[in-house]
């Protein structure tokens, strides 16, 4: 363009001009200019001379009194007209928003950008990766005189279109047989930040492109967001965690607002309705944020419902979270307008094997280890294969990994677990998975009461606390639904040390009573299981009984009944009663 009028030059000539202006006064060799104009074709020097001559004629017509290109004999050319470099600012970058509870995270990512060519913000869907990366880009824009560019890969589905998307954001032509080479050449020497959003569905193509850019352009910094790390050289992965939630059951509003999850909820409610939450709302709001795992998107979706209902009413409806947490906004991507859509987006990225595996894991109510994952995996899955799948699921932000002194454990966020449980039922896999889960918990507890297993009381108590909700869930399925009463009786008897160590005697007696009631209701009750349940009740009764004689009589009676049907229950009895 000159004075608002297009100046027509050939595509080769514009590539040569771009290379010369980018070097601004420095010599650009013939080889470098040929590589810029003909990146994949061998041409003679005469082609370069013809295009430079054509370019000079076009520039002379515009301004006859100004020399633009000087020849350096035997070496190449220099652009000698004055060049003023202007920052292109933040092109296409979403507007900066106020981030709540992410001050430390924003500072950490900014610091990492000063030391690493590629920083990837990773985390589960709805965690706020794009919001954090966008605010970081705005914060550091002044450090990049050549501008900050934004590319949203969620808008494309074909990996081959990534270079075209980059070229479009950079205002470059994406032609030629190797468009990425042209992009690399155009960015040569520029101090620029490139924010590439939503890479996960185009891996490994996106990783390959980013690796090429970072390796070729020393002054370029790339900030990427992805549910899964890119796994390229020079990458620094920043794992974004959920917002902190208030663990208390009855906080005041001021106490709850000290936690960013509650602060976000209250801020969005005020912005939407103009009303402020009250102290009476604080317990319900704190519980809502806990159940939504501190995930910002889920919290914001929940906040849109206040006004139409109270926080207490919303909490009551939260079990149907995928219907409740939905809203429509023209400015919001479709995948972020409902919690269901956000989870669907990530679920579609899983392989068939990963999807089957993780659906079964939704049966776990709490943390689980590799052994538990293998127990619920398809028959024949080797521990190494299960470990590889767990690593992949963790990388894709579908499960959380916790490192503790006792080893590695895994867990699903509550929203993810609820989503996968629906998928499990839809695929008709619920019964098989729950049976495997109950059998695993039973085997785990039966090993725990082995008198030869010497385990410190405190260590055993910690293990029981971790598996408590899973034992309850397994008992509820086996006894409550009547799906597998025999397994339920075994599990109830094996769980005696758990209830004792955690001082849950009333719950213990209730479970054993329900087990007996289930057996008595059967046409042909299993006498062996019935005897075990009576024995368990006698043992549990003794823990809370103040009448030693009465307890002794009940225990002896139950033991006699058990000995008639069970060859050797004595060691288990002594272990449980110890």
PDB file of C-alpha atoms in Angstrom, residues 9-110:
ATOM      1  CA  UNK A   9       4.155  -6.643  -7.055  1.00  0.00           C
ATOM      2  CA  UNK A  10       4.609 -10.367  -7.503  1.00  0.00           C
ATOM      3  CA  UNK A  11       4.481 -12.838  -4.600  1.00  0.00           C
ATOM      4  CA  UNK A  12       8.220 -13.548  -5.013  1.00  0.00           C
ATOM      5  CA  UNK A  13       8.998  -9.838  -4.948  1.00  0.00           C
ATOM      6  CA  UNK A  14       6.980  -9.273  -1.760  1.00  0.00           C
ATOM      7  CA  UNK A  15       8.831 -12.160  -0.080  1.00  0.00           C
ATOM      8  CA  UNK A  16      12.156 -10.555  -1.074  1.00  0.00           C
ATOM      9  CA  UNK A  17      11.007  -7.121   0.138  1.00  0.00           C
ATOM     10  CA  UNK A  18       9.859  -8.606   3.470  1.00  0.00           C
ATOM     11  CA  UNK A  19      13.261 -10.208   4.034  1.00  0.00           C
ATOM     12  CA  UNK A  20      15.096  -6.980   3.148  1.00  0.00           C
ATOM     13  CA  UNK A  21      12.948  -4.744   5.368  1.00  0.00           C
ATOM     14  CA  UNK A  22      13.208  -7.184   8.284  1.00  0.00           C
ATOM     15  CA  UNK A  23      17.024  -6.874   8.055  1.00  0.00           C
ATOM     16  CA  UNK A  24      16.735  -3.030   7.703  1.00  0.00           C
ATOM     17  CA  UNK A  25      20.205  -1.897   6.609  1.00  0.00           C
ATOM     18  CA  UNK A  26      21.988  -5.208   7.033  1.00  0.00           C
ATOM     19  CA  UNK A  27      23.177  -7.302   4.130  1.00  0.00           C
ATOM     20  CA  UNK A  28      20.835 -10.109   3.111  1.00  0.00           C
ATOM     21  CA  UNK A  29      22.744 -12.668   1.041  1.00  0.00           C
ATOM     22  CA  UNK A  30      21.520 -14.003  -2.274  1.00  0.00           C
ATOM     23  CA  UNK A  31      21.084 -17.429  -0.728  1.00  0.00           C
ATOM     24  CA  UNK A  32      18.899 -16.034   2.064  1.00  0.00           C
ATOM     25  CA  UNK A  33      16.699 -14.134  -0.389  1.00  0.00           C
ATOM     26  CA  UNK A  34      16.321 -17.151  -2.635  1.00  0.00           C
ATOM     27  CA  UNK A  35      15.351 -19.264   0.403  1.00  0.00           C
ATOM     28  CA  UNK A  36      12.728 -16.646   1.337  1.00  0.00           C
ATOM     29  CA  UNK A  37      11.176 -16.403  -2.137  1.00  0.00           C
ATOM     30  CA  UNK A  38      11.636 -20.021  -3.282  1.00  0.00           C
ATOM     31  CA  UNK A  39      11.779 -22.089  -0.049  1.00  0.00           C
ATOM     32  CA  UNK A  40      11.255 -25.471  -1.755  1.00  0.00           C
ATOM     33  CA  UNK A  41      12.534 -24.839  -5.294  1.00  0.00           C
ATOM     34  CA  UNK A  42      16.052 -24.609  -6.731  1.00  0.00           C
ATOM     35  CA  UNK A  43      16.436 -21.468  -8.874  1.00  0.00           C
ATOM     36  CA  UNK A  44      19.295 -19.630 -10.546  1.00  0.00           C
ATOM     37  CA  UNK A  45      20.595 -16.227  -9.363  1.00  0.00           C
ATOM     38  CA  UNK A  46      19.078 -14.694 -12.494  1.00  0.00           C
ATOM     39  CA  UNK A  47      15.571 -15.275 -11.078  1.00  0.00           C
ATOM     40  CA  UNK A  48      16.531 -13.235  -8.030  1.00  0.00           C
ATOM     41  CA  UNK A  49      17.963 -10.412 -10.180  1.00  0.00           C
ATOM     42  CA  UNK A  50      14.782 -10.226 -12.275  1.00  0.00           C
ATOM     43  CA  UNK A  51      12.550  -9.962  -9.183  1.00  0.00           C
ATOM     44  CA  UNK A  52      14.792  -7.377  -7.465  1.00  0.00           C
ATOM     45  CA  UNK A  53      14.777  -5.251 -10.653  1.00  0.00           C
ATOM     46  CA  UNK A  54      10.982  -5.488 -10.815  1.00  0.00           C
ATOM     47  CA  UNK A  55      10.739  -4.508  -7.158  1.00  0.00           C
ATOM     48  CA  UNK A  56      13.008  -1.472  -7.683  1.00  0.00           C
ATOM     49  CA  UNK A  57      10.880  -0.232 -10.589  1.00  0.00           C
ATOM     50  CA  UNK A  58       7.713  -0.505  -8.481  1.00  0.00           C
ATOM     51  CA  UNK A  59       9.315   1.419  -5.605  1.00  0.00           C
ATOM     52  CA  UNK A  60      10.723   4.139  -7.909  1.00  0.00           C
ATOM     53  CA  UNK A  61       7.241   4.815  -9.290  1.00  0.00           C
ATOM     54  CA  UNK A  62       6.002   5.412  -5.736  1.00  0.00           C
ATOM     55  CA  UNK A  63       8.859   7.720  -4.671  1.00  0.00           C
ATOM     56  CA  UNK A  64      11.405   8.554  -7.415  1.00  0.00           C
ATOM     57  CA  UNK A  65      13.596  10.569  -5.037  1.00  0.00           C
ATOM     58  CA  UNK A  66      14.220   7.737  -2.572  1.00  0.00           C
ATOM     59  CA  UNK A  67      16.657   4.880  -2.990  1.00  0.00           C
ATOM     60  CA  UNK A  68      15.352   1.679  -1.420  1.00  0.00           C
ATOM     61  CA  UNK A  69      17.555  -1.270  -2.348  1.00  0.00           C
ATOM     62  CA  UNK A  70      21.340  -1.211  -2.650  1.00  0.00           C
ATOM     63  CA  UNK A  71      23.382  -3.953  -4.293  1.00  0.00           C
ATOM     64  CA  UNK A  72      26.365  -5.365  -2.402  1.00  0.00           C
ATOM     65  CA  UNK A  73      28.453  -6.840  -5.245  1.00  0.00           C
ATOM     66  CA  UNK A  74      29.127 -10.542  -4.924  1.00  0.00           C
ATOM     67  CA  UNK A  75      27.192 -10.824  -1.668  1.00  0.00           C
ATOM     68  CA  UNK A  76      23.576  -9.681  -1.824  1.00  0.00           C
ATOM     69  CA  UNK A  77      21.367  -6.640  -1.146  1.00  0.00           C
ATOM     70  CA  UNK A  78      20.521  -4.129   1.578  1.00  0.00           C
ATOM     71  CA  UNK A  79      17.338  -2.147   2.257  1.00  0.00           C
ATOM     72  CA  UNK A  80      18.621   1.421   2.750  1.00  0.00           C
ATOM     73  CA  UNK A  81      15.440   3.487   3.124  1.00  0.00           C
ATOM     74  CA  UNK A  82      14.498   4.590   6.675  1.00  0.00           C
ATOM     75  CA  UNK A  83      12.550   1.903   8.554  1.00  0.00           C
ATOM     76  CA  UNK A  84      10.441   2.556  11.639  1.00  0.00           C
ATOM     77  CA  UNK A  85       9.497  -0.479  13.657  1.00  0.00           C
ATOM     78  CA  UNK A  86       6.070  -0.259  15.313  1.00  0.00           C
ATOM     79  CA  UNK A  87       4.559  -2.686  17.815  1.00  0.00           C
ATOM     80  CA  UNK A  88       1.523  -4.443  16.408  1.00  0.00           C
ATOM     81  CA  UNK A  89       0.112  -4.696  19.937  1.00  0.00           C
ATOM     82  CA  UNK A  90      -2.170  -7.550  20.930  1.00  0.00           C
ATOM     83  CA  UNK A  91      -3.740  -8.778  17.719  1.00  0.00           C
ATOM     84  CA  UNK A  92      -6.798 -10.979  18.184  1.00  0.00           C
ATOM     85  CA  UNK A  93      -6.110 -11.405  21.897  1.00  0.00           C
ATOM     86  CA  UNK A  94      -9.310 -11.757  23.962  1.00  0.00           C
ATOM     87  CA  UNK A  95     -10.048  -8.886  26.332  1.00  0.00           C
ATOM     88  CA  UNK A  96      -8.356  -8.947  29.694  1.00  0.00           C
ATOM     89  CA  UNK A  97     -10.645  -9.973  32.538  1.00  0.00           C
ATOM     90  CA  UNK A  98     -10.233  -9.806  36.281  1.00  0.00           C
ATOM     91  CA  UNK A  99      -8.839 -13.109  37.482  1.00  0.00           C
ATOM     92  CA  UNK A 100      -9.875 -14.242  40.952  1.00  0.00           C
ATOM     93  CA  UNK A 101      -7.504 -16.341  43.013  1.00  0.00           C
ATOM     94  CA  UNK A 102      -4.851 -16.576  40.292  1.00  0.00           C
ATOM     95  CA  UNK A 103      -2.331 -13.900  41.321  1.00  0.00           C
ATOM     96  CA  UNK A 104       0.416 -16.374  42.196  1.00  0.00           C
ATOM     97  CA  UNK A 105      -0.279 -18.492  39.125  1.00  0.00           C
ATOM     98  CA  UNK A 106      -0.108 -15.457  36.829  1.00  0.00           C
ATOM     99  CA  UNK A 107       3.205 -14.369  38.341  1.00  0.00           C
ATOM    100  CA  UNK A 108       4.640 -17.875  38.057  1.00  0.00           C
ATOM    101  CA  UNK A 109       3.750 -18.204  34.362  1.00  0.00           C
ATOM    102  CA  UNK A 110       5.195 -14.770  33.599  1.00  0.00           C
TER     103      UNK A 110
END
